[in-house]
Amino acid sequence: MNILLWIIIIAAVVLLVVGGVVEALRFLLWVGLIIAVIAVIAWLLRRVSGSRR
């Protein structure tokens, strides 16, 4: 019974860590997508305005 309890505890901790990592990656994916869109808009504005640096 004791070994079963340890297996359940280890499985719960692993699932908790994996769930947290997945949520963090999902958040970072959205942040990266937003930054990429802002970079493309800034590049287009610089290209259209004709400023040459």
PDB file of N, CA and C in Angstrom:
ATOM      1  N   MET A   1       0.832  -1.197   0.000  1.00  0.00           N
ATOM      2  CA  MET A   1       0.000   0.000   0.000  1.00  0.00           C
ATOM      3  C   MET A   1       0.875   1.259   0.000  1.00  0.00           C
ATOM      4  N   ASN A   2       2.008   1.207   0.702  1.00  0.00           N
ATOM      5  CA  ASN A   2       2.896   2.349   0.781  1.00  0.00           C
ATOM      6  C   ASN A   2       3.505   2.677  -0.584  1.00  0.00           C
ATOM      7  N   ILE A   3       3.896   1.650  -1.351  1.00  0.00           N
ATOM      8  CA  ILE A   3       4.493   1.875  -2.675  1.00  0.00           C
ATOM      9  C   ILE A   3       3.460   2.469  -3.624  1.00  0.00           C
ATOM     10  N   LEU A   4       2.215   2.065  -3.512  1.00  0.00           N
ATOM     11  CA  LEU A   4       1.146   2.615  -4.355  1.00  0.00           C
ATOM     12  C   LEU A   4       0.950   4.103  -4.050  1.00  0.00           C
ATOM     13  N   LEU A   5       1.011   4.465  -2.793  1.00  0.00           N
ATOM     14  CA  LEU A   5       0.879   5.858  -2.391  1.00  0.00           C
ATOM     15  C   LEU A   5       2.013   6.704  -2.990  1.00  0.00           C
ATOM     16  N   TRP A   6       3.235   6.189  -2.945  1.00  0.00           N
ATOM     17  CA  TRP A   6       4.371   6.914  -3.523  1.00  0.00           C
ATOM     18  C   TRP A   6       4.224   7.069  -5.035  1.00  0.00           C
ATOM     19  N   ILE A   7       3.751   6.041  -5.702  1.00  0.00           N
ATOM     20  CA  ILE A   7       3.555   6.109  -7.153  1.00  0.00           C
ATOM     21  C   ILE A   7       2.512   7.177  -7.493  1.00  0.00           C
ATOM     22  N   ILE A   8       1.432   7.219  -6.723  1.00  0.00           N
ATOM     23  CA  ILE A   8       0.391   8.222  -6.955  1.00  0.00           C
ATOM     24  C   ILE A   8       0.928   9.627  -6.711  1.00  0.00           C
ATOM     25  N   ILE A   9       1.716   9.817  -5.663  1.00  0.00           N
ATOM     26  CA  ILE A   9       2.289  11.131  -5.359  1.00  0.00           C
ATOM     27  C   ILE A   9       3.244  11.577  -6.467  1.00  0.00           C
ATOM     28  N   ILE A  10       4.097  10.664  -6.923  1.00  0.00           N
ATOM     29  CA  ILE A  10       5.048  11.000  -7.989  1.00  0.00           C
ATOM     30  C   ILE A  10       4.304  11.331  -9.276  1.00  0.00           C
ATOM     31  N   ALA A  11       3.279  10.559  -9.603  1.00  0.00           N
ATOM     32  CA  ALA A  11       2.500  10.827 -10.813  1.00  0.00           C
ATOM     33  C   ALA A  11       1.808  12.183 -10.714  1.00  0.00           C
ATOM     34  N   ALA A  12       1.287  12.535  -9.556  1.00  0.00           N
ATOM     35  CA  ALA A  12       0.620  13.823  -9.376  1.00  0.00           C
ATOM     36  C   ALA A  12       1.603  14.977  -9.540  1.00  0.00           C
ATOM     37  N   VAL A  13       2.795  14.846  -8.988  1.00  0.00           N
ATOM     38  CA  VAL A  13       3.807  15.902  -9.116  1.00  0.00           C
ATOM     39  C   VAL A  13       4.237  16.052 -10.572  1.00  0.00           C
ATOM     40  N   VAL A  14       4.452  14.945 -11.262  1.00  0.00           N
ATOM     41  CA  VAL A  14       4.856  14.991 -12.670  1.00  0.00           C
ATOM     42  C   VAL A  14       3.767  15.664 -13.508  1.00  0.00           C
ATOM     43  N   LEU A  15       2.520  15.303 -13.287  1.00  0.00           N
ATOM     44  CA  LEU A  15       1.428  15.912 -14.044  1.00  0.00           C
ATOM     45  C   LEU A  15       1.295  17.403 -13.739  1.00  0.00           C
ATOM     46  N   LEU A  16       1.529  17.774 -12.490  1.00  0.00           N
ATOM     47  CA  LEU A  16       1.476  19.189 -12.111  1.00  0.00           C
ATOM     48  C   LEU A  16       2.565  19.977 -12.826  1.00  0.00           C
ATOM     49  N   VAL A  17       3.784  19.443 -12.854  1.00  0.00           N
ATOM     50  CA  VAL A  17       4.900  20.124 -13.520  1.00  0.00           C
ATOM     51  C   VAL A  17       4.645  20.215 -15.018  1.00  0.00           C
ATOM     52  N   VAL A  18       4.212  19.126 -15.632  1.00  0.00           N
ATOM     53  CA  VAL A  18       3.961  19.116 -17.072  1.00  0.00           C
ATOM     54  C   VAL A  18       2.844  20.100 -17.420  1.00  0.00           C
ATOM     55  N   GLY A  19       1.801  20.140 -16.624  1.00  0.00           N
ATOM     56  CA  GLY A  19       0.711  21.084 -16.868  1.00  0.00           C
ATOM     57  C   GLY A  19       1.182  22.521 -16.769  1.00  0.00           C
ATOM     58  N   GLY A  20       2.023  22.821 -15.796  1.00  0.00           N
ATOM     59  CA  GLY A  20       2.567  24.171 -15.663  1.00  0.00           C
ATOM     60  C   GLY A  20       3.454  24.551 -16.827  1.00  0.00           C
ATOM     61  N   VAL A  21       4.260  23.616 -17.299  1.00  0.00           N
ATOM     62  CA  VAL A  21       5.142  23.883 -18.440  1.00  0.00           C
ATOM     63  C   VAL A  21       4.322  24.135 -19.697  1.00  0.00           C
ATOM     64  N   VAL A  22       3.271  23.353 -19.898  1.00  0.00           N
ATOM     65  CA  VAL A  22       2.434  23.528 -21.084  1.00  0.00           C
ATOM     66  C   VAL A  22       1.753  24.895 -21.061  1.00  0.00           C
ATOM     67  N   GLU A  23       1.247  25.312 -19.906  1.00  0.00           N
ATOM     68  CA  GLU A  23       0.621  26.627 -19.794  1.00  0.00           C
ATOM     69  C   GLU A  23       1.635  27.735 -20.052  1.00  0.00           C
ATOM     70  N   ALA A  24       2.844  27.596 -19.522  1.00  0.00           N
ATOM     71  CA  ALA A  24       3.886  28.605 -19.742  1.00  0.00           C
ATOM     72  C   ALA A  24       4.256  28.683 -21.221  1.00  0.00           C
ATOM     73  N   LEU A  25       4.375  27.539 -21.883  1.00  0.00           N
ATOM     74  CA  LEU A  25       4.710  27.541 -23.305  1.00  0.00           C
ATOM     75  C   LEU A  25       3.597  28.157 -24.134  1.00  0.00           C
ATOM     76  N   ARG A  26       2.356  27.883 -23.762  1.00  0.00           N
ATOM     77  CA  ARG A  26       1.230  28.471 -24.480  1.00  0.00           C
ATOM     78  C   ARG A  26       1.257  29.994 -24.339  1.00  0.00           C
ATOM     79  N   PHE A  27       1.536  30.488 -23.128  1.00  0.00           N
ATOM     80  CA  PHE A  27       1.625  31.928 -22.891  1.00  0.00           C
ATOM     81  C   PHE A  27       2.770  32.540 -23.698  1.00  0.00           C
ATOM     82  N   LEU A  28       3.935  31.894 -23.683  1.00  0.00           N
ATOM     83  CA  LEU A  28       5.091  32.412 -24.418  1.00  0.00           C
ATOM     84  C   LEU A  28       4.861  32.376 -25.923  1.00  0.00           C
ATOM     85  N   LEU A  29       4.105  31.404 -26.393  1.00  0.00           N
ATOM     86  CA  LEU A  29       3.787  31.340 -27.816  1.00  0.00           C
ATOM     87  C   LEU A  29       2.959  32.551 -28.228  1.00  0.00           C
ATOM     88  N   TRP A  30       1.962  32.899 -27.417  1.00  0.00           N
ATOM     89  CA  TRP A  30       1.145  34.078 -27.726  1.00  0.00           C
ATOM     90  C   TRP A  30       1.971  35.350 -27.650  1.00  0.00           C
ATOM     91  N   VAL A  31       2.833  35.466 -26.655  1.00  0.00           N
ATOM     92  CA  VAL A  31       3.694  36.653 -26.534  1.00  0.00           C
ATOM     93  C   VAL A  31       4.603  36.768 -27.753  1.00  0.00           C
ATOM     94  N   GLY A  32       5.192  35.674 -28.166  1.00  0.00           N
ATOM     95  CA  GLY A  32       6.055  35.674 -29.347  1.00  0.00           C
ATOM     96  C   GLY A  32       5.298  36.052 -30.606  1.00  0.00           C
ATOM     97  N   LEU A  33       4.083  35.568 -30.748  1.00  0.00           N
ATOM     98  CA  LEU A  33       3.260  35.892 -31.910  1.00  0.00           C
ATOM     99  C   LEU A  33       2.934  37.387 -31.938  1.00  0.00           C
ATOM    100  N   ILE A  34       2.585  37.953 -30.791  1.00  0.00           N
ATOM    101  CA  ILE A  34       2.272  39.383 -30.716  1.00  0.00           C
ATOM    102  C   ILE A  34       3.505  40.223 -31.046  1.00  0.00           C
ATOM    103  N   ILE A  35       4.662  39.833 -30.518  1.00  0.00           N
ATOM    104  CA  ILE A  35       5.897  40.570 -30.805  1.00  0.00           C
ATOM    105  C   ILE A  35       6.246  40.480 -32.291  1.00  0.00           C
ATOM    106  N   ALA A  36       6.029  39.322 -32.896  1.00  0.00           N
ATOM    107  CA  ALA A  36       6.308  39.164 -34.323  1.00  0.00           C
ATOM    108  C   ALA A  36       5.394  40.060 -35.154  1.00  0.00           C
ATOM    109  N   VAL A  37       4.120  40.141 -34.794  1.00  0.00           N
ATOM    110  CA  VAL A  37       3.189  41.003 -35.526  1.00  0.00           C
ATOM    111  C   VAL A  37       3.598  42.466 -35.388  1.00  0.00           C
ATOM    112  N   ILE A  38       3.975  42.889 -34.183  1.00  0.00           N
ATOM    113  CA  ILE A  38       4.417  44.262 -33.978  1.00  0.00           C
ATOM    114  C   ILE A  38       5.677  44.549 -34.799  1.00  0.00           C
ATOM    115  N   ALA A  39       6.602  43.595 -34.860  1.00  0.00           N
ATOM    116  CA  ALA A  39       7.824  43.780 -35.643  1.00  0.00           C
ATOM    117  C   ALA A  39       7.511  43.911 -37.128  1.00  0.00           C
ATOM    118  N   VAL A  40       6.585  43.119 -37.636  1.00  0.00           N
ATOM    119  CA  VAL A  40       6.210  43.200 -39.053  1.00  0.00           C
ATOM    120  C   VAL A  40       5.555  44.543 -39.351  1.00  0.00           C
ATOM    121  N   ILE A  41       4.675  45.003 -38.457  1.00  0.00           N
ATOM    122  CA  ILE A  41       4.020  46.303 -38.655  1.00  0.00           C
ATOM    123  C   ILE A  41       5.060  47.427 -38.644  1.00  0.00           C
ATOM    124  N   ALA A  42       5.999  47.379 -37.704  1.00  0.00           N
ATOM    125  CA  ALA A  42       7.042  48.407 -37.646  1.00  0.00           C
ATOM    126  C   ALA A  42       7.902  48.382 -38.905  1.00  0.00           C
ATOM    127  N   TRP A  43       8.234  47.188 -39.397  1.00  0.00           N
ATOM    128  CA  TRP A  43       9.027  47.072 -40.610  1.00  0.00           C
ATOM    129  C   TRP A  43       8.271  47.633 -41.809  1.00  0.00           C
ATOM    130  N   LEU A  44       6.972  47.345 -41.898  1.00  0.00           N
ATOM    131  CA  LEU A  44       6.165  47.862 -43.008  1.00  0.00           C
ATOM    132  C   LEU A  44       6.057  49.384 -42.941  1.00  0.00           C
ATOM    133  N   LEU A  45       5.856  49.932 -41.732  1.00  0.00           N
ATOM    134  CA  LEU A  45       5.761  51.381 -41.591  1.00  0.00           C
ATOM    135  C   LEU A  45       7.072  52.058 -41.990  1.00  0.00           C
ATOM    136  N   ARG A  46       8.192  51.469 -41.612  1.00  0.00           N
ATOM    137  CA  ARG A  46       9.475  52.047 -41.984  1.00  0.00           C
ATOM    138  C   ARG A  46       9.688  51.942 -43.492  1.00  0.00           C
ATOM    139  N   ARG A  47       9.253  50.828 -44.053  1.00  0.00           N
ATOM    140  CA  ARG A  47       9.413  50.614 -45.492  1.00  0.00           C
ATOM    141  C   ARG A  47       8.546  51.595 -46.296  1.00  0.00           C
ATOM    142  N   VAL A  48       7.302  51.820 -45.850  1.00  0.00           N
ATOM    143  CA  VAL A  48       6.382  52.688 -46.556  1.00  0.00           C
ATOM    144  C   VAL A  48       6.793  54.153 -46.397  1.00  0.00           C
ATOM    145  N   SER A  49       7.228  54.524 -45.194  1.00  0.00           N
ATOM    146  CA  SER A  49       7.590  55.919 -44.967  1.00  0.00           C
ATOM    147  C   SER A  49       8.854  56.315 -45.723  1.00  0.00           C
ATOM    148  N   GLY A  50       9.657  55.354 -46.089  1.00  0.00           N
ATOM    149  CA  GLY A  50      10.825  55.622 -46.913  1.00  0.00           C
ATOM    150  C   GLY A  50      12.043  56.103 -46.161  1.00  0.00           C
ATOM    151  N   SER A  51      12.051  55.957 -44.863  1.00  0.00           N
ATOM    152  CA  SER A  51      13.232  56.376 -44.113  1.00  0.00           C
ATOM    153  C   SER A  51      14.352  55.362 -44.328  1.00  0.00           C
ATOM    154  N   ARG A  52      15.513  55.880 -44.710  1.00  0.00           N
ATOM    155  CA  ARG A  52      16.659  55.001 -44.973  1.00  0.00           C
ATOM    156  C   ARG A  52      17.712  55.239 -43.907  1.00  0.00           C
ATOM    157  N   ARG A  53      17.953  54.256 -43.070  1.00  0.00           N
ATOM    158  CA  ARG A  53      18.966  54.403 -42.031  1.00  0.00           C
ATOM    159  C   ARG A  53      20.040  53.379 -42.236  1.00  0.00           C
TER     160      ARG A  53
END
